[in-house]
XYZ file of C-alpha atoms in Angstrom:
378
model
C -21.620 52.758 -22.757
C -23.162 51.896 -19.385
C -24.481 48.607 -20.728
C -21.082 47.685 -22.131
C -19.458 48.356 -18.766
C -22.094 46.344 -16.908
C -21.828 43.441 -19.336
C -18.044 43.572 -19.041
C -18.207 43.464 -15.250
C -20.748 40.662 -15.288
C -18.567 38.742 -17.702
C -15.686 39.026 -15.262
C -18.007 37.708 -12.570
C -18.848 34.662 -14.638
C -16.328 32.610 -12.708
C -17.954 29.384 -11.618
C -18.219 30.557 -8.009
C -20.487 33.450 -9.059
C -22.590 31.817 -11.765
C -25.910 32.146 -9.937
C -25.489 35.860 -9.139
C -24.196 36.574 -12.632
C -27.162 34.989 -14.331
C -29.697 36.911 -12.246
C -27.921 40.205 -12.890
C -27.694 39.438 -16.599
C -31.467 39.003 -16.740
C -31.966 42.365 -14.995
C -29.530 44.077 -17.376
C -31.344 42.575 -20.342
C -34.640 43.961 -19.075
C -33.047 47.388 -18.501
C -31.796 47.378 -22.067
C -35.273 46.577 -23.367
C -36.810 49.422 -21.348
C -34.178 51.879 -22.563
C -34.819 50.941 -26.173
C -38.497 51.858 -25.937
C -38.077 55.129 -24.001
C -38.946 58.175 -26.162
C -36.063 60.333 -24.985
C -32.776 59.800 -26.833
C -30.651 60.884 -23.858
C -30.609 58.851 -20.698
C -29.937 60.790 -17.540
C -28.897 59.261 -14.265
C -32.415 59.767 -12.826
C -34.006 58.007 -15.777
C -31.520 55.165 -15.559
C -32.246 54.705 -11.844
C -35.982 54.783 -12.614
C -35.577 52.131 -15.293
C -33.527 49.934 -12.958
C -36.148 50.217 -10.207
C -38.949 49.555 -12.673
C -37.110 46.569 -14.101
C -36.476 45.148 -10.638
C -40.176 45.439 -9.824
C -40.971 43.798 -13.157
C -38.513 41.006 -12.366
C -40.159 40.319 -9.001
C -43.663 40.602 -10.434
C -42.940 38.514 -13.516
C -41.334 35.716 -11.523
C -43.955 35.499 -8.816
C -44.490 32.057 -7.251
C -47.508 31.393 -9.445
C -45.498 31.927 -12.632
C -42.063 30.830 -11.474
C -42.056 27.521 -13.267
C -42.886 29.226 -16.581
C -40.254 31.974 -16.589
C -37.484 31.670 -14.027
C -36.378 28.234 -15.199
C -36.007 29.176 -18.854
C -34.277 32.488 -18.122
C -31.844 31.088 -15.576
C -30.949 28.094 -17.727
C -30.467 30.182 -20.865
C -28.405 32.790 -18.999
C -26.300 30.080 -17.375
C -25.646 28.380 -20.712
C -24.709 31.684 -22.336
C -22.278 32.636 -19.563
C -20.774 29.174 -19.362
C -20.272 28.856 -23.123
C -18.646 32.262 -23.341
C -16.384 31.496 -20.395
C -15.347 28.154 -21.910
C -14.603 29.739 -25.291
C -12.430 32.318 -23.551
C -10.492 29.629 -21.666
C -10.115 27.443 -24.728
C -8.749 30.360 -26.738
C -6.457 31.929 -24.128
C -5.540 29.054 -21.785
C -5.885 25.711 -23.619
C -4.089 23.648 -20.964
C -6.137 25.134 -18.171
C -9.252 24.609 -20.265
C -8.544 20.864 -20.456
C -8.246 20.753 -16.665
C -11.349 22.900 -16.253
C -13.349 20.728 -18.667
C -12.307 17.580 -16.800
C -13.375 19.075 -13.475
C -16.715 20.296 -14.764
C -17.373 16.885 -16.323
C -16.390 15.262 -13.009
C -18.821 17.392 -11.018
C -21.577 16.559 -13.488
C -20.909 12.816 -13.276
C -20.681 12.967 -9.493
C -24.002 14.785 -9.312
C -25.601 12.201 -11.604
C -24.263 9.347 -9.471
C -25.625 11.032 -6.355
C -29.066 11.284 -7.933
C -28.958 7.625 -8.981
C -27.946 6.450 -5.511
C -30.663 8.564 -3.934
C -33.228 7.030 -6.266
C -31.984 3.525 -5.462
C -32.131 4.120 -1.715
C -35.629 5.591 -1.953
C -36.801 2.554 -3.935
C -35.191 0.239 -1.390
C -37.027 1.942 1.474
C -40.358 2.216 -0.304
C -40.341 -1.349 -1.622
C -38.580 -2.787 1.472
C -35.925 -4.450 -0.673
C -32.731 -5.832 0.849
C -29.369 -4.818 -0.540
C -28.489 -8.333 -1.695
C -31.660 -8.501 -3.795
C -30.944 -5.351 -5.791
C -30.138 -5.269 -9.499
C -26.431 -5.742 -10.213
C -25.965 -2.266 -11.666
C -27.643 -0.682 -8.631
C -25.446 -2.639 -6.230
C -22.307 -1.726 -8.163
C -23.304 1.950 -8.269
C -23.773 2.068 -4.492
C -20.427 0.344 -3.941
C -18.555 2.710 -6.252
C -20.106 5.876 -4.811
C -19.380 4.749 -1.261
C -15.717 4.106 -2.102
C -15.475 7.479 -3.869
C -16.914 9.321 -0.885
C -14.519 7.584 1.496
C -11.583 8.582 -0.698
C -12.829 12.201 -0.857
C -13.033 12.601 2.948
C -9.319 13.529 3.452
C -9.562 16.159 0.711
C -12.620 17.702 2.370
C -10.841 17.791 5.738
C -7.828 19.531 4.179
C -10.142 22.188 2.727
C -11.658 23.178 6.085
C -9.011 25.677 7.356
C -9.216 29.250 5.983
C -7.488 29.757 2.641
C -6.565 26.070 2.558
C -8.601 25.536 -0.595
C -5.869 27.187 -2.682
C -3.335 24.667 -1.406
C -5.817 21.862 -2.065
C -6.104 22.930 -5.706
C -2.336 22.680 -6.070
C -2.281 19.260 -4.414
C -5.087 18.015 -6.654
C -3.151 19.149 -9.705
C 0.107 17.530 -8.529
C -1.364 14.303 -7.098
C -4.571 13.515 -9.015
C -4.321 9.753 -8.491
C -3.946 9.969 -4.732
C -6.443 12.761 -4.029
C -9.045 12.785 -6.790
C -11.741 10.231 -7.438
C -12.290 8.636 -10.837
C -14.866 11.238 -11.941
C -12.101 13.859 -12.160
C -9.684 11.757 -14.187
C -9.284 12.028 -17.923
C -9.799 8.813 -19.949
C -6.020 8.556 -20.351
C -5.498 8.975 -16.616
C -8.138 6.357 -15.866
C -6.267 3.732 -17.904
C -2.902 4.826 -16.524
C -3.974 4.884 -12.876
C -5.723 1.526 -13.090
C -2.479 0.091 -14.453
C -0.554 1.611 -11.545
C -2.987 0.198 -8.988
C -2.845 -3.256 -10.565
C 0.950 -3.171 -10.549
C 0.876 -2.358 -6.846
C -1.366 -5.290 -5.997
C 0.542 -7.611 -8.361
C 3.638 -7.053 -6.202
C 1.925 -9.120 -3.479
C 0.862 -12.060 -5.658
C 3.886 -14.260 -5.089
C 4.033 -13.376 -1.406
C 0.475 -14.711 -1.082
C 1.354 -17.933 -2.925
C 4.468 -18.334 -0.772
C 2.314 -17.821 2.326
C 0.023 -20.638 1.200
C 3.000 -22.954 0.691
C 4.436 -22.189 4.112
C 1.037 -22.643 5.762
C 0.526 -26.014 4.075
C 3.174 -27.530 6.349
C 0.772 -27.182 9.285
C -2.079 -29.021 7.522
C -2.767 -32.348 9.238
C -4.666 -34.038 6.398
C -2.054 -35.389 3.994
C -4.489 -35.503 1.071
C -5.478 -31.842 1.446
C -1.858 -30.908 2.033
C -0.720 -32.524 -1.221
C -3.548 -30.903 -3.183
C -2.704 -27.487 -1.807
C 0.984 -27.940 -2.649
C 0.032 -29.107 -6.150
C -2.192 -26.044 -6.623
C 0.607 -23.683 -5.549
C 3.155 -25.423 -7.781
C 0.793 -25.087 -10.757
C 0.501 -21.360 -10.195
C 4.236 -20.968 -9.742
C 4.944 -22.847 -12.983
C 2.677 -20.538 -14.979
C -0.330 -22.863 -15.352
C -3.817 -21.463 -14.940
C -5.721 -23.785 -12.554
C -9.301 -24.857 -13.145
C -12.186 -24.393 -10.721
C -12.085 -28.032 -9.598
C -8.479 -27.582 -8.387
C -9.644 -24.794 -6.105
C -12.745 -26.564 -4.829
C -10.614 -29.552 -3.846
C -8.979 -27.534 -1.030
C -11.904 -25.290 -0.038
C -12.305 -26.883 3.398
C -8.891 -25.540 4.432
C -10.128 -21.965 4.070
C -13.174 -22.176 6.343
C -11.203 -22.916 9.522
C -7.610 -23.221 10.690
C -5.041 -22.651 9.304
C -6.346 -20.512 6.399
C -9.717 -19.237 7.625
C -10.223 -15.494 7.666
C -9.998 -15.454 11.486
C -7.123 -17.944 11.721
C -4.647 -16.676 9.130
C -1.318 -15.205 10.049
C -1.284 -11.412 10.236
C 1.331 -11.142 7.470
C -0.893 -13.100 5.093
C -3.869 -10.803 5.783
C -1.714 -7.740 5.149
C -0.665 -9.121 1.761
C -4.336 -9.641 0.879
C -5.258 -5.994 1.566
C -3.822 -4.530 -1.679
C -5.984 -6.933 -3.705
C -8.998 -4.891 -2.585
C -7.095 -1.577 -2.445
C -7.262 -1.517 1.368
C -4.557 -0.192 3.621
C -2.570 -2.836 5.549
C -1.518 -0.299 8.209
C -4.231 -1.246 10.676
C -4.498 -3.714 13.566
C -4.885 -7.343 12.493
C -8.406 -7.781 13.882
C -9.578 -4.691 11.980
C -7.939 -5.914 8.756
C -9.705 -9.284 9.044
C -13.028 -7.560 9.595
C -12.592 -5.290 6.536
C -11.411 -8.151 4.322
C -14.432 -10.234 5.248
C -16.954 -7.423 4.673
C -15.472 -6.535 1.258
C -15.322 -10.184 0.195
C -18.957 -10.742 1.187
C -19.940 -7.659 -0.790
C -18.213 -8.999 -3.900
C -19.849 -12.382 -3.411
C -23.250 -10.680 -3.347
C -22.320 -8.833 -6.543
C -21.357 -12.159 -8.141
C -24.790 -13.587 -7.379
C -26.374 -10.449 -8.817
C -24.403 -10.951 -12.057
C -25.663 -14.539 -12.234
C -29.253 -13.316 -11.860
C -28.665 -10.731 -14.585
C -26.580 -12.911 -16.897
C -22.985 -12.321 -17.994
C -24.125 -11.754 -21.579
C -26.114 -8.710 -20.404
C -22.958 -6.817 -19.382
C -21.425 -4.416 -21.894
C -17.699 -4.266 -22.555
C -17.028 -1.524 -19.995
C -18.934 -3.384 -17.286
C -17.105 -6.617 -18.137
C -13.725 -4.951 -17.799
C -14.679 -3.243 -14.564
C -15.972 -6.513 -13.092
C -12.748 -8.341 -13.997
C -10.577 -5.529 -12.641
C -12.458 -5.452 -9.338
C -11.878 -9.204 -8.899
C -8.122 -9.039 -9.461
C -7.709 -9.473 -13.225
C -6.086 -6.782 -15.328
C -8.229 -6.518 -18.526
C -5.997 -4.082 -20.417
C -4.663 -6.659 -22.868
C -7.744 -8.883 -22.943
C -10.535 -8.934 -25.499
C -14.183 -8.727 -24.405
C -14.518 -12.435 -25.189
C -11.616 -13.322 -22.881
C -13.068 -11.138 -20.127
C -16.445 -12.855 -20.491
C -14.802 -16.291 -20.453
C -12.846 -15.545 -17.290
C -15.817 -13.966 -15.515
C -17.932 -17.030 -16.324
C -15.277 -19.288 -14.767
C -15.072 -17.003 -11.765
C -18.836 -17.112 -11.187
C -18.792 -20.919 -11.393
C -16.324 -20.833 -8.524
C -17.711 -18.023 -6.364
C -21.443 -18.776 -6.427
C -20.858 -22.085 -4.609
C -18.918 -20.539 -1.733
C -20.313 -20.095 1.753
C -19.946 -17.047 3.965
C -17.307 -18.852 6.033
C -15.120 -19.320 2.919
C -14.329 -15.662 2.263
C -10.628 -16.407 2.708
C -10.718 -18.726 -0.322
C -12.480 -16.029 -2.307
C -9.680 -13.564 -1.546
C -6.873 -16.020 -2.306
C -8.459 -16.896 -5.653
C -8.075 -13.258 -6.692
C -4.465 -14.426 -7.147
C -4.796 -18.135 -7.942
C -7.318 -17.656 -10.750
C -5.916 -14.459 -12.254
C -2.138 -14.416 -12.267
C -1.693 -16.941 -15.117
C -4.943 -16.471 -17.029
C -3.313 -15.010 -20.140
C -0.466 -17.526 -20.119
C -0.362 -20.846 -21.950
C -0.941 -23.678 -21.612
C -4.234 -23.834 -19.734
C -5.538 -27.036 -18.175
């Protein structure tokens, strides 16, 4: 009867906040049960039970001494944790199926976040030990660092909201009501991931024609008539639904390294329309926006060169879609072959750009994406 009560109480403690304590107590209870089984007396008095508990505690400390810790404590803790977690999940799945889906998503998110943290730590350690620069890393390592950094930045407001006493309960409600705004991608379901990416692309697509219109209005201040006509021809192609080729873009690249379309010379309104392409907030001073746009564009240009070193054919379907999405193309309705074709064209354009031409890189996230799935192509 005592064991049933203790197991029942420990089972109630198996909430995820008390997993560690529960597992240790479960091991002690298991040892107590073993000692009771081998005692000769059929009746257990309170003194005998206390003696068995004390003896079991001493056995626990002696058995898991530092010299033997790696042989026993790891197996017992892991097995106890798995048992408690499996029983808790079965209970939730049986009694609260909707909450179980949310709980499973969160536990999976914490596991993925922990794995990403370990990978980034390993990458940073290798960088320091081998004295490797960031731009010389493997593409997948560079992309992992970029994603984790963006996730951590997005998680900062949620951590700040959780600081006041008892605020964590309100945070849980907010996370449930606003998962897209507050949670990072690790805590989204696969359906939410597709849905939220579509929402984000719709938001940045709202600025596409404003960017093209800004290029047309800026072309009036271009002194070189040849460059002015080529820029107007490029904008008219995009407006008419034609997907331009890389040579059309390279013909006007000199306009984007200085006035009037350089990253430091653009109008403030044009820079604010470019922010949603990289999921950046436009509600900042103009000089700060220009600085952030340039740093993010240079980072993507380094990633492009890393893809070239790796080879586009080495990317799997998920990596292809993620690469296209990051560079402004919505891959939802595209096949892997179309994604690979577009990314190859993009790399032909981007790998020839200089650091001073980051403005052209950002504008091509509209010029080379908005009509890619439309016909005809020239």
